[in-house]
Amino acid sequence: LSATGRPVFIAPTEMFSLVIGLAIKGGVVVAFPMLVYQLFQFLRPLLSKKQGRFVAIFLPAGFVCFLGGTAFAYFVILPTGLRFLLQFGTDVADPMIRLTEYMDLALALLFWLGIVFELPLAMFLLVKMRVVSYQRIKRFRRYVPVTAFILGAIITPTFDFVNSTLVAVPIWVLFEVGLLLAWT
């Protein structure tokens, strides 16, 4: 149905390709944890005991962070963004969103916010591996708010201030959490 309640026709080929695409993407998502586990088991003999424990803790933490990002996208960003998109210009035109476009938007938001929520773990890992120092990361602190709002504008479906802020503030907070983790 459109925003005004009128029925919308979906072509059978479009629906079929949407279902097949979602099945493939869903299969990849469901299989990914097992793939990572099997890869870890394969590489485990090459790791020291300390490295093995570190990876065994880091992988589930990364999975939890990714799920937190996707949950934030699903429960906060998508409803707010769609509400704005469907109310924007309703006095001029009847807004309609195609199912395939909605699914592309939703999957992209879920994926990218899941990746963004990995930021604290990535910062912690980079410091622990001595790729970058805590002091060097701390020097970038003053650029984080501007960068967070730029990323928020890129990630969100609309360029309005509310949705960009809904993404930018968590990026900023995640950087600070990552800075705290890197300090420890």
XYZ file of N, CA and C in Angstrom:
552
model
N 0.827 -1.177 0.000
C 0.000 0.000 0.000
C 0.874 1.245 0.000
N 0.369 2.265 -0.645
C 1.098 3.532 -0.627
C 0.817 4.234 0.697
N 1.413 5.394 0.887
C 1.229 6.151 2.131
C -0.227 6.561 2.332
N -0.988 6.712 1.233
C -2.394 7.104 1.350
C -3.320 5.906 1.443
N -2.777 4.681 1.373
C -3.599 3.489 1.496
C -4.014 2.878 0.177
N -3.607 3.465 -0.939
C -3.938 2.880 -2.238
C -3.060 1.662 -2.511
N -3.606 0.604 -3.124
C -2.788 -0.583 -3.406
C -1.716 -0.282 -4.466
N -0.578 -0.934 -4.310
C 0.535 -0.769 -5.236
C 0.833 -2.127 -5.856
N 1.021 -2.163 -7.165
C 1.295 -3.403 -7.874
C 2.787 -3.702 -7.834
N 3.133 -4.945 -7.490
C 4.524 -5.395 -7.509
C 4.632 -6.472 -8.576
N 5.528 -6.265 -9.521
C 5.715 -7.224 -10.602
C 6.226 -8.548 -10.045
N 5.716 -9.690 -10.574
C 6.161 -10.996 -10.075
C 7.671 -11.205 -10.220
N 8.266 -10.713 -11.298
C 9.720 -10.888 -11.461
C 10.486 -10.091 -10.417
N 9.979 -8.905 -10.083
C 10.633 -8.099 -9.050
C 10.537 -8.799 -7.698
N 9.376 -9.359 -7.394
C 9.190 -10.059 -6.130
C 10.071 -11.309 -6.069
N 10.153 -12.038 -7.178
C 10.983 -13.247 -7.219
C 12.452 -12.901 -6.992
N 12.954 -11.876 -7.678
C 14.358 -11.505 -7.506
C 14.616 -10.979 -6.100
N 13.633 -10.310 -5.504
C 13.779 -9.835 -4.136
C 13.883 -11.013 -3.169
N 13.021 -11.996 -3.328
C 13.027 -13.167 -2.442
C 14.325 -13.948 -2.586
N 14.780 -14.156 -3.805
C 16.031 -14.894 -4.031
C 17.210 -14.110 -3.458
N 17.246 -12.807 -3.693
C 18.327 -11.977 -3.147
C 18.356 -11.995 -1.634
N 17.182 -11.887 -1.006
C 17.117 -11.939 0.453
C 17.527 -13.305 0.985
N 17.159 -14.374 0.280
C 17.546 -15.716 0.713
C 19.066 -15.883 0.663
N 19.686 -15.392 -0.392
C 21.140 -15.493 -0.505
C 21.827 -14.664 0.579
N 21.383 -13.416 0.749
C 21.989 -12.552 1.775
C 21.746 -13.117 3.170
N 20.557 -13.623 3.409
C 20.263 -14.235 4.710
C 21.109 -15.472 4.962
N 21.338 -16.271 3.922
C 22.196 -17.442 4.058
C 23.626 -17.062 4.407
N 24.120 -16.009 3.787
C 25.477 -15.534 4.089
C 25.555 -15.058 5.538
N 24.545 -14.322 5.979
C 24.533 -13.812 7.358
C 24.484 -14.956 8.359
N 23.646 -15.957 8.104
C 23.516 -17.080 9.029
C 24.782 -17.949 9.022
N 25.403 -18.118 7.865
C 26.585 -18.974 7.759
C 27.869 -18.291 8.217
N 27.885 -16.963 8.255
C 29.118 -16.242 8.558
C 29.733 -16.594 9.912
N 28.966 -16.667 11.012
C 29.593 -17.048 12.280
C 30.252 -18.432 12.230
N 29.625 -19.384 11.572
C 30.220 -20.719 11.463
C 31.477 -20.689 10.601
N 31.465 -19.891 9.553
C 32.641 -19.748 8.695
C 33.810 -19.166 9.490
N 33.542 -18.146 10.279
C 34.588 -17.536 11.107
C 35.090 -18.534 12.140
N 34.192 -19.297 12.753
C 34.591 -20.306 13.737
C 35.481 -21.373 13.096
N 35.088 -21.846 11.926
C 35.892 -22.861 11.243
C 37.258 -22.313 10.844
N 37.312 -21.073 10.405
C 38.580 -20.439 10.073
C 39.458 -20.321 11.317
N 38.849 -19.961 12.445
C 39.586 -19.885 13.705
C 40.130 -21.255 14.096
N 39.314 -22.292 13.971
C 39.776 -23.644 14.301
C 40.908 -24.086 13.391
N 40.859 -23.678 12.134
C 41.911 -24.023 11.170
C 43.234 -23.323 11.521
N 43.145 -22.052 11.915
C 44.344 -21.271 12.220
C 44.812 -21.405 13.668
N 44.039 -22.029 14.514
C 44.361 -22.136 15.938
C 45.733 -22.753 16.211
N 46.141 -23.799 15.501
C 47.479 -24.364 15.766
C 48.625 -23.384 15.497
N 48.390 -22.377 14.671
C 49.429 -21.401 14.360
C 49.552 -20.314 15.424
N 48.571 -20.227 16.297
C 48.547 -19.177 17.313
C 49.103 -19.695 18.633
N 49.728 -18.781 19.380
C 50.150 -19.150 20.730
C 48.907 -19.244 21.611
N 49.099 -19.774 22.815
C 47.963 -19.913 23.723
C 47.346 -18.553 24.058
N 48.207 -17.555 24.273
C 47.733 -16.206 24.597
C 46.978 -15.598 23.414
N 47.515 -15.752 22.209
C 46.844 -15.231 21.012
C 45.511 -15.936 20.787
N 45.485 -17.239 21.017
C 44.243 -18.004 20.860
C 43.159 -17.528 21.813
N 43.533 -17.263 23.081
C 42.567 -16.740 24.050
C 42.075 -15.358 23.642
N 43.008 -14.539 23.152
C 42.642 -13.187 22.725
C 41.637 -13.235 21.572
N 41.894 -14.084 20.592
C 40.981 -14.207 19.447
C 39.644 -14.802 19.893
N 39.693 -15.772 20.813
C 38.455 -16.394 21.300
C 37.576 -15.395 22.046
N 38.164 -14.375 22.632
C 37.386 -13.325 23.301
C 36.973 -12.254 22.302
N 37.875 -11.916 21.378
C 37.638 -10.828 20.435
C 36.516 -11.152 19.443
N 36.450 -12.362 18.929
C 35.433 -12.710 17.921
C 34.004 -12.605 18.447
N 33.685 -13.189 19.613
C 32.311 -12.998 20.119
C 32.000 -11.535 20.444
N 32.989 -10.806 20.948
C 32.767 -9.381 21.240
C 32.458 -8.622 19.952
N 33.164 -8.934 18.876
C 32.891 -8.307 17.583
C 31.500 -8.633 17.073
N 31.083 -9.877 17.283
C 29.748 -10.296 16.869
C 28.678 -9.533 17.650
N 28.883 -9.376 18.958
C 27.930 -8.646 19.795
C 27.868 -7.173 19.389
N 29.030 -6.575 19.097
C 29.050 -5.171 18.660
C 28.305 -5.010 17.336
N 28.523 -5.936 16.401
C 27.831 -5.871 15.113
C 26.323 -5.992 15.313
N 25.901 -6.918 16.154
C 24.466 -7.062 16.441
C 23.898 -5.811 17.099
N 24.679 -5.178 17.965
C 24.231 -3.930 18.580
C 24.013 -2.844 17.538
N 24.908 -2.759 16.570
C 24.765 -1.775 15.495
C 23.563 -2.041 14.611
N 23.346 -3.312 14.286
C 22.186 -3.634 13.450
C 20.887 -3.400 14.220
N 20.879 -3.702 15.504
C 19.673 -3.442 16.315
C 19.396 -1.945 16.391
N 20.445 -1.146 16.565
C 20.269 0.307 16.598
C 19.704 0.804 15.270
N 20.226 0.289 14.179
C 19.726 0.692 12.856
C 18.267 0.290 12.674
N 17.935 -0.920 13.081
C 16.587 -1.439 12.863
C 15.544 -0.750 13.739
N 15.883 -0.536 15.009
C 14.883 -0.016 15.943
C 14.871 1.506 16.059
N 15.958 2.186 15.672
C 16.013 3.638 15.834
C 16.082 4.358 14.482
N 17.070 4.026 13.677
C 17.302 4.771 12.435
C 16.232 4.513 11.375
N 15.918 3.249 11.113
C 14.937 2.947 10.057
C 13.561 3.559 10.323
N 12.978 3.387 11.510
C 11.657 4.005 11.724
C 11.678 5.521 11.598
N 12.707 6.154 12.157
C 12.788 7.612 12.101
C 13.002 8.090 10.667
N 13.921 7.443 9.958
C 14.201 7.831 8.574
C 13.018 7.624 7.652
N 12.337 6.488 7.801
C 11.173 6.230 6.943
C 10.016 7.169 7.260
N 9.830 7.476 8.530
C 8.773 8.422 8.899
C 9.025 9.773 8.227
N 10.281 10.204 8.245
C 10.628 11.470 7.599
C 10.419 11.383 6.086
N 10.895 10.293 5.470
C 10.758 10.149 4.023
C 9.301 10.104 3.578
N 8.460 9.433 4.341
C 7.055 9.307 3.952
C 6.251 10.576 4.225
N 6.720 11.438 5.119
C 6.008 12.679 5.399
C 6.549 13.854 4.585
N 7.699 13.693 3.995
C 8.326 14.769 3.247
C 7.582 14.993 1.933
N 7.055 16.152 1.723
C 6.390 16.521 0.471
C 5.036 15.895 0.273
N 4.350 15.486 1.325
C 3.035 14.848 1.169
C 1.977 15.815 0.652
N 2.200 17.123 0.826
C 1.234 18.083 0.319
C 1.380 18.278 -1.194
N 2.507 17.842 -1.759
C 2.752 18.020 -3.186
C 2.545 16.726 -3.969
N 3.008 15.602 -3.400
C 2.950 14.326 -4.120
C 2.636 13.201 -3.141
N 2.260 12.066 -3.700
C 1.953 10.875 -2.917
C 3.225 10.030 -2.823
N 3.871 9.970 -1.648
C 5.130 9.225 -1.547
C 4.898 7.717 -1.617
N 5.698 7.058 -2.431
C 5.659 5.600 -2.535
C 7.092 5.091 -2.568
N 7.328 4.043 -1.813
C 8.643 3.426 -1.776
C 8.506 2.020 -2.341
N 9.335 1.707 -3.327
C 9.311 0.361 -3.894
C 9.924 -0.608 -2.891
N 9.420 -1.827 -2.889
C 9.869 -2.831 -1.932
C 11.363 -3.116 -2.088
N 11.832 -3.212 -3.323
C 13.255 -3.486 -3.541
C 14.118 -2.328 -3.037
N 13.660 -1.100 -3.236
C 14.422 0.056 -2.739
C 14.435 0.088 -1.218
N 13.309 -0.255 -0.606
C 13.252 -0.314 0.856
C 14.219 -1.366 1.388
N 14.219 -2.541 0.784
C 15.097 -3.615 1.251
C 16.565 -3.241 1.052
N 16.892 -2.620 -0.081
C 18.269 -2.168 -0.290
C 18.685 -1.157 0.770
N 17.806 -0.222 1.057
C 18.078 0.789 2.079
C 18.243 0.145 3.447
N 17.311 -0.732 3.812
C 17.350 -1.365 5.133
C 18.605 -2.213 5.297
N 18.931 -3.015 4.298
C 20.120 -3.870 4.400
C 21.399 -3.044 4.451
N 21.459 -1.967 3.683
C 22.652 -1.118 3.721
C 22.810 -0.463 5.094
N 21.711 0.034 5.657
C 21.784 0.641 6.992
C 22.184 -0.381 8.046
N 21.593 -1.554 7.996
C 21.929 -2.589 8.967
C 23.409 -2.958 8.875
N 23.893 -3.143 7.664
C 25.294 -3.535 7.479
C 26.249 -2.438 7.939
N 26.060 -1.214 7.469
C 27.020 -0.148 7.761
C 27.004 0.264 9.223
N 25.837 0.269 9.859
C 25.831 0.590 11.286
C 26.403 -0.556 12.106
N 26.239 -1.789 11.644
C 26.914 -2.909 12.297
C 28.420 -2.752 12.229
N 28.927 -2.330 11.069
C 30.365 -2.094 10.908
C 30.821 -0.922 11.785
N 30.050 0.149 11.818
C 30.421 1.322 12.613
C 30.520 0.956 14.094
N 29.650 0.087 14.576
C 29.680 -0.290 15.989
C 30.881 -1.174 16.333
N 31.663 -1.568 15.348
C 32.904 -2.306 15.584
C 34.066 -1.369 15.910
N 33.852 -0.067 15.827
C 34.918 0.918 16.008
C 35.699 0.763 17.319
N 35.053 0.624 18.474
C 35.844 0.484 19.704
C 36.756 -0.738 19.691
N 36.248 -1.845 19.184
C 37.080 -3.052 19.124
C 38.241 -2.883 18.158
N 37.992 -2.224 17.041
C 39.065 -1.993 16.072
C 40.148 -1.101 16.672
N 39.743 -0.063 17.383
C 40.722 0.823 18.020
C 41.521 0.062 19.072
N 40.841 -0.724 19.881
C 41.509 -1.527 20.905
C 42.516 -2.482 20.265
N 42.092 -3.159 19.218
C 42.960 -4.119 18.536
C 44.172 -3.436 17.906
N 43.973 -2.299 17.279
C 45.094 -1.583 16.657
C 46.123 -1.134 17.686
N 45.660 -0.704 18.850
C 46.594 -0.278 19.898
C 47.307 -1.492 20.498
N 46.584 -2.571 20.753
C 47.191 -3.763 21.344
C 48.195 -4.422 20.391
N 47.951 -4.318 19.101
C 48.891 -4.871 18.118
C 50.030 -3.894 17.811
N 49.977 -2.729 18.429
C 50.980 -1.672 18.277
C 51.098 -1.166 16.840
N 49.959 -1.173 16.145
C 49.905 -0.578 14.807
C 49.863 0.934 14.945
N 49.151 1.398 15.959
C 49.025 2.823 16.239
C 49.051 3.000 17.764
N 49.519 4.127 18.221
C 49.597 4.363 19.663
C 48.336 5.080 20.163
N 48.130 4.978 21.462
C 47.005 5.647 22.099
C 47.102 7.162 21.894
N 48.310 7.714 22.027
C 48.501 9.158 21.878
C 48.141 9.614 20.465
N 48.468 8.809 19.485
C 48.153 9.182 18.099
C 46.637 9.194 17.863
N 45.956 8.202 18.397
C 44.493 8.173 18.268
C 43.888 9.366 18.995
N 44.436 9.686 20.163
C 43.908 10.790 20.954
C 44.038 12.125 20.221
N 45.066 12.262 19.372
C 45.231 13.502 18.603
C 44.091 13.729 17.609
N 43.438 12.671 17.179
C 42.330 12.787 16.231
C 41.004 13.140 16.908
N 41.015 13.224 18.212
C 39.789 13.454 18.973
C 39.048 14.718 18.536
N 39.756 15.776 18.232
C 39.081 17.031 17.878
C 38.400 16.969 16.510
N 38.805 16.028 15.661
C 38.197 15.887 14.337
C 36.990 14.943 14.341
N 36.804 14.215 15.420
C 35.759 13.193 15.472
C 34.352 13.759 15.322
N 33.969 14.852 15.998
C 32.593 15.341 15.816
C 32.253 15.682 14.363
N 33.156 16.374 13.696
C 32.894 16.747 12.299
C 32.839 15.498 11.419
N 33.796 14.598 11.622
C 33.822 13.355 10.848
C 32.576 12.518 11.123
N 32.131 12.485 12.379
C 30.933 11.717 12.727
C 29.700 12.270 12.019
N 29.581 13.589 11.948
C 28.422 14.166 11.254
C 28.505 13.960 9.743
N 29.701 13.965 9.189
C 29.849 13.668 7.763
C 29.463 12.216 7.492
N 29.966 11.290 8.317
C 29.581 9.879 8.161
C 28.091 9.680 8.399
N 27.537 10.401 9.367
C 26.103 10.310 9.624
C 25.282 10.737 8.419
N 25.729 11.778 7.743
C 25.027 12.245 6.537
C 25.166 11.242 5.402
N 26.303 10.563 5.324
C 26.520 9.574 4.258
C 25.717 8.302 4.521
N 25.690 7.848 5.761
C 25.058 6.573 6.089
C 23.538 6.650 6.071
N 22.965 7.754 6.542
C 21.509 7.833 6.662
C 20.843 8.038 5.304
N 19.570 7.642 5.208
C 18.868 7.754 3.932
C 18.490 9.186 3.571
N 18.435 10.054 4.554
C 18.045 11.434 4.296
C 19.152 12.353 4.790
N 19.134 13.579 4.360
C 20.155 14.534 4.774
C 19.648 15.486 5.853
N 18.559 15.119 6.506
C 18.055 15.997 7.550
C 18.905 15.866 8.807
N 18.845 16.871 9.627
C 19.690 16.967 10.811
C 19.380 15.885 11.840
N 18.109 15.514 11.984
C 17.714 14.540 13.007
C 18.338 13.178 12.732
N 18.177 12.666 11.515
C 18.727 11.350 11.194
C 20.249 11.354 11.207
N 20.854 12.419 10.702
C 22.319 12.504 10.724
C 22.826 12.521 12.159
N 22.121 13.220 13.031
C 22.513 13.272 14.439
C 22.329 11.921 15.115
N 21.269 11.186 14.739
C 21.035 9.864 15.308
C 22.167 8.891 14.988
N 22.873 9.118 13.910
C 24.020 8.274 13.570
C 25.313 8.893 14.091
N 25.446 10.212 14.020
C 26.694 10.878 14.396
C 26.996 10.750 15.888
N 25.999 10.891 16.719
C 26.236 10.828 18.171
C 26.758 9.449 18.587
N 26.163 8.346 18.121
C 26.750 7.048 18.473
C 28.177 6.865 17.939
N 28.475 7.388 16.756
C 29.841 7.283 16.239
C 30.796 8.015 17.177
N 30.403 9.176 17.612
C 31.218 9.964 18.535
C 31.411 9.217 19.861
N 30.319 8.674 20.391
C 30.385 7.920 21.646
C 31.235 6.659 21.474
N 31.071 5.983 20.342
C 31.868 4.778 20.091
C 33.351 5.094 19.992
N 33.694 6.236 19.419
C 35.098 6.643 19.382
C 35.630 6.838 20.798
N 34.845 7.502 21.636
C 35.271 7.728 23.016
C 35.411 6.408 23.778
N 34.503 5.474 23.550
C 34.611 4.153 24.176
C 35.869 3.445 23.670
N 36.128 3.543 22.352
C 37.330 2.949 21.798
C 38.591 3.584 22.364
N 38.556 4.876 22.581
C 39.688 5.574 23.181
C 39.916 5.080 24.614
N 38.830 4.877 25.339
C 38.938 4.348 26.697
C 39.511 2.931 26.683
N 39.019 2.085 25.776
C 39.550 0.727 25.656
C 41.022 0.717 25.255
N 41.393 1.622 24.362
C 42.788 1.697 23.917
C 43.704 2.160 25.037
N 43.187 2.954 25.950
C 43.968 3.459 27.056
C 44.298 2.361 28.065
N 43.375 1.397 28.234
C 43.575 0.328 29.226
C 44.635 -0.653 28.826
